[in-house]
XYZ file of C-alpha atoms in Angstrom:
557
model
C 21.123 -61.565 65.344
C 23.485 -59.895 67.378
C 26.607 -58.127 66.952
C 25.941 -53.843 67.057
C 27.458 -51.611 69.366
C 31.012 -53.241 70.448
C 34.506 -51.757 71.692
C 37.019 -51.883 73.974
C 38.245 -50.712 78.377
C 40.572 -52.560 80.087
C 39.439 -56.236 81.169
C 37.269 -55.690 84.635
C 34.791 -58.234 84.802
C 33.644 -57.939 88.285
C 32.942 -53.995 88.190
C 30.960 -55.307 85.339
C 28.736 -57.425 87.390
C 28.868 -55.084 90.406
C 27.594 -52.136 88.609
C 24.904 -54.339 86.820
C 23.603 -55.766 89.795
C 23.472 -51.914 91.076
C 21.464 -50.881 88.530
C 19.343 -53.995 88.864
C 18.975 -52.945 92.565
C 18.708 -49.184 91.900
C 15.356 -50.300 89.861
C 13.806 -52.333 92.130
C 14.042 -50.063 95.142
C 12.733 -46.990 92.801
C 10.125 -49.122 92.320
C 9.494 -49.957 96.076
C 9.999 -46.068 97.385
C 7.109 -45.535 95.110
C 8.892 -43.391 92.372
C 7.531 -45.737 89.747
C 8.906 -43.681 86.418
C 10.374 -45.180 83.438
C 10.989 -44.699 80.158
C 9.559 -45.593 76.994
C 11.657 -46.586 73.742
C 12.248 -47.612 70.315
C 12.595 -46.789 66.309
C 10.583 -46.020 64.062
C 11.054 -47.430 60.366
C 9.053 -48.240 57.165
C 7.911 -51.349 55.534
C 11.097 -52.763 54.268
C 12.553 -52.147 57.621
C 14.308 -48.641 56.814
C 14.539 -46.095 59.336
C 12.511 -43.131 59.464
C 13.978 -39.917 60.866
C 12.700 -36.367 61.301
C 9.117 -37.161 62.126
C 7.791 -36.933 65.725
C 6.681 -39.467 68.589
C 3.857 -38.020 71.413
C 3.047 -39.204 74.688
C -0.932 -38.809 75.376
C -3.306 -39.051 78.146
C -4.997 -42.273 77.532
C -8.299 -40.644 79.056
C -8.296 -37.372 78.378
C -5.713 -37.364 74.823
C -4.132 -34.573 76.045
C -0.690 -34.298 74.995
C 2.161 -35.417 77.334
C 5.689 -35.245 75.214
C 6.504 -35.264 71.864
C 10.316 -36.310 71.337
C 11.733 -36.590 67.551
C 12.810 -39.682 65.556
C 16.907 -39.502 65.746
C 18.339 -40.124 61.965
C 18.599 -43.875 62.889
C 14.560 -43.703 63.387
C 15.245 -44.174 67.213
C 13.241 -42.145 69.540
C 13.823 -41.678 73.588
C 10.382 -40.869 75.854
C 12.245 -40.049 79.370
C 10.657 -39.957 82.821
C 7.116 -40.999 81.966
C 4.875 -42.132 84.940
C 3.888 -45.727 85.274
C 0.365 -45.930 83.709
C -1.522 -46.228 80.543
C -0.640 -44.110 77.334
C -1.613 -43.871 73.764
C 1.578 -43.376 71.261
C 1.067 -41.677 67.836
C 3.444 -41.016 65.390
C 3.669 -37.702 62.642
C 6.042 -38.056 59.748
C 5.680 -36.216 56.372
C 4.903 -38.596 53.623
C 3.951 -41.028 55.752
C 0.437 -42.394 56.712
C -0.978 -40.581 60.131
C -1.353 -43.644 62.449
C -3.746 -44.616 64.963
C -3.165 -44.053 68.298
C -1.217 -47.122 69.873
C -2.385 -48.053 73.510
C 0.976 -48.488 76.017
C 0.694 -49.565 79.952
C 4.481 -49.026 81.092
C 4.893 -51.006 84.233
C 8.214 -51.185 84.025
C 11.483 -49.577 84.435
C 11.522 -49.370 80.243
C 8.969 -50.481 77.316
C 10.102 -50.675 73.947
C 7.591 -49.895 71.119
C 8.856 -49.993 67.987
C 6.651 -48.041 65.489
C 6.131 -49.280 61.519
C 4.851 -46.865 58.852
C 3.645 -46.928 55.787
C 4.336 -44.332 52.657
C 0.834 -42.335 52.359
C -1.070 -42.700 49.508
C 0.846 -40.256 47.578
C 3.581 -42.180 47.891
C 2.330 -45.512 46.620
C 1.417 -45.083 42.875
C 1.267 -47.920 40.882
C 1.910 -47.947 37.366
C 1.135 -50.764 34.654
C 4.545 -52.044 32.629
C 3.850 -50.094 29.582
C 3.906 -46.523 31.461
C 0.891 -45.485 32.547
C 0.761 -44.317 36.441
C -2.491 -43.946 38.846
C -3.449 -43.675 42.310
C -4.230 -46.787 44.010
C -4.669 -46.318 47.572
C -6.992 -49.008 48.013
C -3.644 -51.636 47.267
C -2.241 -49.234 50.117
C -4.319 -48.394 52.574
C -2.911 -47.000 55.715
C -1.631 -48.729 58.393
C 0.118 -48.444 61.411
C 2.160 -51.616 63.112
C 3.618 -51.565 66.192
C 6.209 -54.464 66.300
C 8.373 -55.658 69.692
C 11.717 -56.331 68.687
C 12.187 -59.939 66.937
C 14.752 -62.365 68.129
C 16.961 -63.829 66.031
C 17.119 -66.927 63.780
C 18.136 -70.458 64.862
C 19.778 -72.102 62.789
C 19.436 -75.749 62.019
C 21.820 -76.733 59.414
C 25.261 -78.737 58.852
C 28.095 -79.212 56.490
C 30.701 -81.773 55.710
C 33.127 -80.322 57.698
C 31.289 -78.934 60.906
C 29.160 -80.943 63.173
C 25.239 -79.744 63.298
C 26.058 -77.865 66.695
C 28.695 -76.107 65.132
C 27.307 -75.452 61.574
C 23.986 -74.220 63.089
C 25.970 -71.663 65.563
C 27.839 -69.865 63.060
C 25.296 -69.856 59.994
C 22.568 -68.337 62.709
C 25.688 -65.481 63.461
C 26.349 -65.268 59.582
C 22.341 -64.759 58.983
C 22.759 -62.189 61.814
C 25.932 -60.552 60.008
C 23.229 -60.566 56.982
C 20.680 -58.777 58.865
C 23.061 -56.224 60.601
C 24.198 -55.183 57.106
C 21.153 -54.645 55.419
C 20.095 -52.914 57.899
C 22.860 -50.001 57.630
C 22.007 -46.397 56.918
C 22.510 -44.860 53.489
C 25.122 -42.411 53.157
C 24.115 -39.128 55.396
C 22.991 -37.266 52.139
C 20.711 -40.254 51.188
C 18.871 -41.027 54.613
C 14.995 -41.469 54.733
C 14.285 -37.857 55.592
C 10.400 -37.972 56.094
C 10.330 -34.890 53.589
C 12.147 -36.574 50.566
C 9.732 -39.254 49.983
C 7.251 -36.308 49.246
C 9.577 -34.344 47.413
C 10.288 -36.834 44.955
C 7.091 -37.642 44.403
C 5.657 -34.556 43.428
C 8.997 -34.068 41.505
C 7.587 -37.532 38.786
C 3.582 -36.490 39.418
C 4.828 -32.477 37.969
C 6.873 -34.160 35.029
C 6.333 -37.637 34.277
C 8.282 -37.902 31.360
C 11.855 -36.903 33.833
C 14.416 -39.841 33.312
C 15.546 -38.056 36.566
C 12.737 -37.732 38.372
C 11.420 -41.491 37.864
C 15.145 -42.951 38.397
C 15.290 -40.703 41.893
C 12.176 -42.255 43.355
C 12.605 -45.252 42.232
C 16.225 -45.539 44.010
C 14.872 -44.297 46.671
C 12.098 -47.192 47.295
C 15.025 -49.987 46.469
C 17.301 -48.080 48.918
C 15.052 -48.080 51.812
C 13.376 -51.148 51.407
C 10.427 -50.936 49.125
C 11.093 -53.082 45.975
C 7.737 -53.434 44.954
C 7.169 -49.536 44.708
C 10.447 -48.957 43.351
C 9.869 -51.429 40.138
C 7.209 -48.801 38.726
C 9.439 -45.783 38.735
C 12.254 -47.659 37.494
C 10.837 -49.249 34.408
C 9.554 -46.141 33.421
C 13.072 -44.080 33.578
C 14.221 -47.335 31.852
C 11.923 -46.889 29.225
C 12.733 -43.295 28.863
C 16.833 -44.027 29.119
C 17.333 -47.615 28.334
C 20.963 -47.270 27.925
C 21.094 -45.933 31.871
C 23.460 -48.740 33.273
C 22.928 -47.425 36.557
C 18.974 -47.411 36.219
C 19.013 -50.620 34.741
C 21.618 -51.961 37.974
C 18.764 -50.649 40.432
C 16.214 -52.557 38.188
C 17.870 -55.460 38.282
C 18.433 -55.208 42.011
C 14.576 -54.665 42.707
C 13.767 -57.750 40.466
C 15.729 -59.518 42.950
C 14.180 -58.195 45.962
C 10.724 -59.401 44.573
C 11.930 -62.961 43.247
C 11.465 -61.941 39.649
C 14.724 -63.797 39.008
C 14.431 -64.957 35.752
C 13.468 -61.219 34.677
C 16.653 -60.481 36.336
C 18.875 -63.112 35.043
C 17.614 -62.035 31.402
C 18.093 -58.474 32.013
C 21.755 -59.154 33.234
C 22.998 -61.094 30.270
C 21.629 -58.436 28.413
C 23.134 -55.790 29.870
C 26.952 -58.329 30.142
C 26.500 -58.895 26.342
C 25.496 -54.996 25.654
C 28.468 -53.010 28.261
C 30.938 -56.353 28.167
C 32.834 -57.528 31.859
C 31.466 -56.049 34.711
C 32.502 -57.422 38.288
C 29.553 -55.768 40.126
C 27.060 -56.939 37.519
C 28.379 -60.502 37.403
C 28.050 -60.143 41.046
C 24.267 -59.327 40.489
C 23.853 -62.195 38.126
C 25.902 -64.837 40.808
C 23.098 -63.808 43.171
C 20.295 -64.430 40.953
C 21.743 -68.317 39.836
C 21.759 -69.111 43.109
C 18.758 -67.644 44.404
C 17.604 -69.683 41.263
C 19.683 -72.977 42.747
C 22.061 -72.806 39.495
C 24.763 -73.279 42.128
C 27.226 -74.045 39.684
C 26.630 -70.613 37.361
C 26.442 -68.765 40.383
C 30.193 -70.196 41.599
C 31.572 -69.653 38.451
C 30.040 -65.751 38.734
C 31.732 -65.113 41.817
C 35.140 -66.428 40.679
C 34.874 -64.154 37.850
C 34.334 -61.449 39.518
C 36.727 -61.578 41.929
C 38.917 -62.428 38.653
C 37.399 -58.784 36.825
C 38.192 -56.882 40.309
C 40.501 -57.524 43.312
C 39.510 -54.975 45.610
C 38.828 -55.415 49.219
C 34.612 -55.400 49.072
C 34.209 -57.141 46.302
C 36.054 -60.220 47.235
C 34.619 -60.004 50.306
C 30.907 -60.547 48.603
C 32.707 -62.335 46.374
C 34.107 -64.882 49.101
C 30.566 -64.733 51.140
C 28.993 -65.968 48.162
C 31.015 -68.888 47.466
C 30.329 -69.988 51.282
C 26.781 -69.133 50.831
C 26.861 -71.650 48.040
C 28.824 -74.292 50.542
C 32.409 -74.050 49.063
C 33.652 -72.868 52.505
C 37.595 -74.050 51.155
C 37.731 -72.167 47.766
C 36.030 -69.204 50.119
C 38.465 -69.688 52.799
C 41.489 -69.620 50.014
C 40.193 -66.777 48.236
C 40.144 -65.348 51.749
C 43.522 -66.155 52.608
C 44.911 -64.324 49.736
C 43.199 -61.102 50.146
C 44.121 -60.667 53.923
C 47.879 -60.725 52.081
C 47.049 -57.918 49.565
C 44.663 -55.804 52.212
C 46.356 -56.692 55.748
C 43.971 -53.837 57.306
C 40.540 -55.036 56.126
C 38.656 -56.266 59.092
C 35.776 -57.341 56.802
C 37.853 -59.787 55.252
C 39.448 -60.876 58.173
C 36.271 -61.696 59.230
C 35.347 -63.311 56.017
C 38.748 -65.642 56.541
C 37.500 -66.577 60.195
C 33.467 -67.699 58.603
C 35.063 -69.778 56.300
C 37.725 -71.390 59.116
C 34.850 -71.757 61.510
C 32.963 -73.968 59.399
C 35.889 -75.854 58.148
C 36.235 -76.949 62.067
C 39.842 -74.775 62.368
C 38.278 -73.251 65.713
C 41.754 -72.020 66.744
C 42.400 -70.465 63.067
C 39.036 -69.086 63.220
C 39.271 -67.047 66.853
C 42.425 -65.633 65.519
C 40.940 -64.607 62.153
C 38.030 -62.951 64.243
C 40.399 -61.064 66.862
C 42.370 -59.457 64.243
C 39.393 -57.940 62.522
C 38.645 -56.300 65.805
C 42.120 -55.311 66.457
C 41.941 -53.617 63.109
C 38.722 -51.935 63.777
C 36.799 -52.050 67.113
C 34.164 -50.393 65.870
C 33.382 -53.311 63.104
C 30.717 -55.216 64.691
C 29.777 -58.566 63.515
C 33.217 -60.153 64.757
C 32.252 -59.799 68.409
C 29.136 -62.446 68.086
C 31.133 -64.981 66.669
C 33.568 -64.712 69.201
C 31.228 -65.344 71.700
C 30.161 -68.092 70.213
C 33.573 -69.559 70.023
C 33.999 -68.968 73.847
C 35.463 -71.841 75.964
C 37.578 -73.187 73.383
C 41.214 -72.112 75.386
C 41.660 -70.666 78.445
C 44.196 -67.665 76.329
C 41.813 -67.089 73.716
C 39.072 -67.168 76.084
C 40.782 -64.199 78.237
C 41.068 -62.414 75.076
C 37.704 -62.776 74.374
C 36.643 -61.597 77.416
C 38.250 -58.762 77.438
C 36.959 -57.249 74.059
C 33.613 -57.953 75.717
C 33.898 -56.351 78.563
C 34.942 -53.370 76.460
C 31.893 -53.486 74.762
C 29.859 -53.486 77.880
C 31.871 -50.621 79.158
C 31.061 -48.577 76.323
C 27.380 -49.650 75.659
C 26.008 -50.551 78.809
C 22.574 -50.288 77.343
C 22.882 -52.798 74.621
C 20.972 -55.356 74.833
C 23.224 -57.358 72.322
C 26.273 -56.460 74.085
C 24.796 -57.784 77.162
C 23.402 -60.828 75.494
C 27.419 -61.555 73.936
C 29.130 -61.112 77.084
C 26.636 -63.522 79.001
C 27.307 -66.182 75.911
C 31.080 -65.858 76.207
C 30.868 -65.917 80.080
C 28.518 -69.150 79.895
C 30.950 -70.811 78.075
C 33.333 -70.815 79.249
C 31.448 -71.517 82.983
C 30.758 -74.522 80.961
C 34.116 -75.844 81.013
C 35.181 -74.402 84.546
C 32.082 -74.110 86.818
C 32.301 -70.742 88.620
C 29.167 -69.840 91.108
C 30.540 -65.416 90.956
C 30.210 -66.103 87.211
C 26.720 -67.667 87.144
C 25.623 -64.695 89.444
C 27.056 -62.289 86.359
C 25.349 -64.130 84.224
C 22.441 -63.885 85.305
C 22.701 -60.257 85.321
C 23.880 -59.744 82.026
C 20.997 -61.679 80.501
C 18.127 -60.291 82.728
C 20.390 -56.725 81.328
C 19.638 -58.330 77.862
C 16.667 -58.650 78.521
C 15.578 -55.638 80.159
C 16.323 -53.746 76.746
C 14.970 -56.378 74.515
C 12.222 -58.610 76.291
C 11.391 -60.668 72.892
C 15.044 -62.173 72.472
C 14.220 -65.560 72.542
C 18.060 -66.480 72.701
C 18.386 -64.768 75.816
C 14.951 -65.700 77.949
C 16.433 -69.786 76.691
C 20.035 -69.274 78.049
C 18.718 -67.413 80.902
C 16.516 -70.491 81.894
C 19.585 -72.542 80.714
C 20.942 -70.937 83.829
C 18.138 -71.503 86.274
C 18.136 -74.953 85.645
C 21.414 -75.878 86.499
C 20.970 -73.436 89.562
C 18.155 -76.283 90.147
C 15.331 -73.208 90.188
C 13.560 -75.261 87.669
C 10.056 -72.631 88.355
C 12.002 -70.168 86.861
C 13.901 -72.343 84.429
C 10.314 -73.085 83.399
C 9.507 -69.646 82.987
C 12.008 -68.285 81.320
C 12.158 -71.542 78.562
C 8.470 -70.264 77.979
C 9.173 -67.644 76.588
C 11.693 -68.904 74.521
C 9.046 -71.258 73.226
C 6.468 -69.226 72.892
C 8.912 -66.493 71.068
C 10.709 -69.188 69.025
C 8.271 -72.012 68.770
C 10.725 -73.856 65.932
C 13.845 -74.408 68.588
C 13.774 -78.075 69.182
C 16.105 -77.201 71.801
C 14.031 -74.889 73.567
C 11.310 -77.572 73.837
C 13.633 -80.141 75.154
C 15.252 -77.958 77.912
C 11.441 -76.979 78.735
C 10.560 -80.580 78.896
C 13.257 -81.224 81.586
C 12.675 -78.260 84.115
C 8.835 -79.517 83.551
C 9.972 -82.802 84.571
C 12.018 -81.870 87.205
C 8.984 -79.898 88.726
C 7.138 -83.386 88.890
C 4.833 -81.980 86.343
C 4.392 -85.079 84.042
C 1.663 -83.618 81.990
C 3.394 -80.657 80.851
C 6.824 -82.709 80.465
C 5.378 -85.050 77.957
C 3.386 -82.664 75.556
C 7.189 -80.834 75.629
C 8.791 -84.018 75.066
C 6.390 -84.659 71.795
C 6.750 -81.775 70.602
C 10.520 -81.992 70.277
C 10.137 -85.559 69.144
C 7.847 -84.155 66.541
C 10.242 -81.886 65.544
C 13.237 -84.259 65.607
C 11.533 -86.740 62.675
C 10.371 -83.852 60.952
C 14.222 -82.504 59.522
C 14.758 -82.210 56.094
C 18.688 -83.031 54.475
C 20.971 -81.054 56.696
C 23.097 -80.518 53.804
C 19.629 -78.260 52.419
C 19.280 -76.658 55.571
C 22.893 -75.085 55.171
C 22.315 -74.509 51.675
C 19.085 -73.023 52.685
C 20.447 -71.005 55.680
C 23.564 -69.490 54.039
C 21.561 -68.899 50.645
C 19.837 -66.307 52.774
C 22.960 -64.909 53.667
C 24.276 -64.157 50.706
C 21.114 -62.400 49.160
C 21.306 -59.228 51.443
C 24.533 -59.039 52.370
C 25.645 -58.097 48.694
C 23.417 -55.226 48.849
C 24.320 -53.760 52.247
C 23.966 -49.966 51.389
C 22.469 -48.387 47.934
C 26.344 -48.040 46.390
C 26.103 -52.088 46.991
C 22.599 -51.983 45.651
C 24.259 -50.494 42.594
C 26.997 -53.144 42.377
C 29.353 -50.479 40.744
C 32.924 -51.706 39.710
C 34.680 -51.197 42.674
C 38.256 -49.390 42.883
């Protein structure tokens, strides 16, 4: 979802939306003098969605393949193509251990194009092995390939609880499956990052001695850690077989089974290893995560209490309390919450935890505050900032405060697209409540800003025509709730809002196939109590392994 680069300037919404429509203008008239350069963007990452660093991006000649420019992949797997001419490109991408890819075609037409580049491990890196040891190439299970993907827009949400209306429920469980994906998508520790050279390294390290604990329990980490739990399952049976009494081999295993839905070979493997080593908070965290992935809710709940019980520190009953919400008891979470912001008054992440849990027990006021002070605490912790948004136009105080940490964020990352996409959110709000024709124009900035930097985020092309349509431009409305459909075909809402701006265009045809569709849609929901279940389960599953020492589930502190 959203919620990445945020901090904090002193409150100045109108030089906001002065030096956004600046830019916006600075474009357009490049543009029209006939400059016509822009720039082309994006990361580069594997499989499981792990960033790739070190390797190389070039710019080619789409007639003649002559080289252009050839920019590295930053350690987050971002790369940054500057000053390239409008026109048509092809984009390849070098990376040791890593498949050579075929040459992507690009047309950039615009002021920026992102092109985010997927690899796969080469064939030396993908060796399968059977259960009982053996290990052999199989390249033809992994044949090269090279994806180029735009960025995805985020989830909606369609689920309730007892205590929160649908609206509300769906809001904050689509930010909580964004504070999911934000997490697992974190780096590993500097000295662990996917250098393009390691994956090689360790490789030849198992093929030169296959019979290393070491070597096998190395590679196999390093699949789980960035994102390959297949591949990693191979490597880590074998050092398992070689070192069974390896607790921290047999964590990783455990974790991987997980990954791949082999949890009943996990849940086995854990009471093995709980009955073997005795209490262990981080694996009775593993083994909460596997009951409820296997909808034993009430083994799973009893897992989490008892490790929170085994282990009070800070990020453990923080997974601890996300769990228990993820399994809908949002007021044992929210009291198990409430007593750790006593005993760690400095943790944002539980602070935020707190403000989840308040949110969906309808305490919107309890929940803003909850949310502030994790930022106050640490500006640089993201995933508050979305859900304040979302709780935007509640109070006119808490609104100003939300604003400002906003505009901070802009101030300090005017080119994220999230930031952008937050601020508009908060802004529309709380236009919502007090109509405001300067703040519509801002919005309208901020999105087509959000936009600019992420062109598939469905959320933002459907607020944007939001926008349009109670401007009464109901051709662009049209347009812009297009793309939201076509990006996110599953929003009912989308279809519904379409429907109207159709309707208001006197286009009957197109109104009514928009109207059945959302009809369709409407008849077709499951239990709403399921969808929740469903929604937060999801949660839960990554955001107890948010870097490999989580992964791990070591006892913490």
């Amino acid at each position: 979802m959203r919620f990445f680069l945020k901090k904090s300037f002193p409150s100045r919404p109108r030089l906001v939306f002065i030096t956004s429509t600046l830019w916006i203008l600075t474009i357009i008239g490049a543009a029209q003098e006939g400059t016509h350069f822009g720039k082309i963007i994006g990361r580069a990452s594997g499989i499981g969605g792990h960033a790739i660093s070190g390797g190389t991006v070039t710019l080619s000649d789409y007639k003649t393949g002559a080289p252009i420019s050839t920019v590295l992949m930053a350690s987050d797997g971002t790369y940054v193509i500057p000053a390239v001419k409008y026109g048509t490109y092809t984009l390849t991408a070098r990376c040791e251990g890593y498949e050579s890819p075929k040459a992507k075609i690009v047309t950039l037409a615009s002021a920026t194009v992102v092109v985010d580049l997927q690899l796969k491990h080469s064939s030396e890196g993908n060796v399968t092995s059977s259960i009982q040891g053996a290990t052999q190439m199989d390249t033809a299970k992994n044949p090269p390939s090279f994806a180029v993907a735009g960025i995805s827009g985020s989830i909606n949400g369609s689920g309730y609880s007892s205590a929160a209306s649908s609206e509300e429920a769906s809001h904050v469980m689509d930010l909580v499956v964004g504070l999911k994906a934000s997490h697992s998508a974190s780096p590993a520790p500097a000295d662990e990052r996917s250098d393009c050279n390691r994956a090689g390294n360790l490789y030849r390290a198992v093929s030169s001695n296959p019979n290393s604990f070491e070597a096998n329990h190395k590679l196999g980490e390093f699949y789980l850690q960035h994102g390959d739990a297949l591949a990693s399952i191979d490597y880590l049976q074998a050092a398992s077989r070689l070192m069974p009494e390896n607790i921290e081999n047999s964590r990783d295993l455990v974790a991987a089974y997980l990954e791949t839905r082999g949890y009943a070979t996990a849940i086995a493997l854990l009471q093995h290893l709980l009955q073997k080593n005795g209490a262990d908070s981080g694996l009775h965290l593993l083994l909460a995560k596997a009951y409820a992935s296997s909808n034993m809710c009430p083994e799973a709940i009893a897992e989490y209490r008892l490790a929170a019980d085994l282990n009070a520190g800070d990020r453990n009953l923080f997974e601890s309390g996300i769990g228990l919400i993820d399994l809908g008891s949002s007021d044992e979470a929210k009291s198990m919450f409430a007593s750790a912001v006593v005993k760690y008054p400095d943790s944002a992440s539980l602070w935020l935890g707190l403000g989840i849990a308040e949110y969906l027990l309808r305490q919107k006021a309890d929940a803003i505050q909850s949310f502030l002070r994790a930022v106050d605490i640490d500006p640089e912790y993201l995933p508050p900032y979305s859900f304040l948004a979302n709780l935007s136009g509640t109070s006119g105080e808490a609104d100003t405060k939300i604003a400002n940490n906003l505009t901070h964020l802009i101030a300090l990352h005017p080119d994220s697209a999230e930031a952008h996409y937050d601020y508009a959110l908060a802004l529309w709000k709380q236009y919502k409540r007090i109509p405001n024709a300067l703040a519509t124009a801002e919005i309208e900035a901020q999105l087509k800003l959000a936009i600019a930097q992420s062109p598939q985020d469905a959320d933002a092309h459907y607020l944007l025509g939001v926008i349009y349509a109670d401007m009464a431009d109901y051709s662009h409305a049209a347009e812009e709730l297009s793309q939201a459909v076509h990006l996110d075909p599953d929003n009912a809402e989308s279809h519904y809002r379409l429907a109207l701006a159709y309707r208001s265009m006197k286009e009957a045809g197109l109104a009514d196939r928009q109207f059945k569709i959302f009809e369709a849609m409407r008849t077709k929901k499951t239990n709403p109590d399921d969808a929740l279940h469903a929604r937060t389960q999801e949660l839960t599953s990554q955001l107890v392994q948010q870097r490999s020492s989580t992964l791990h589930c070591p006892p913490v502190r």
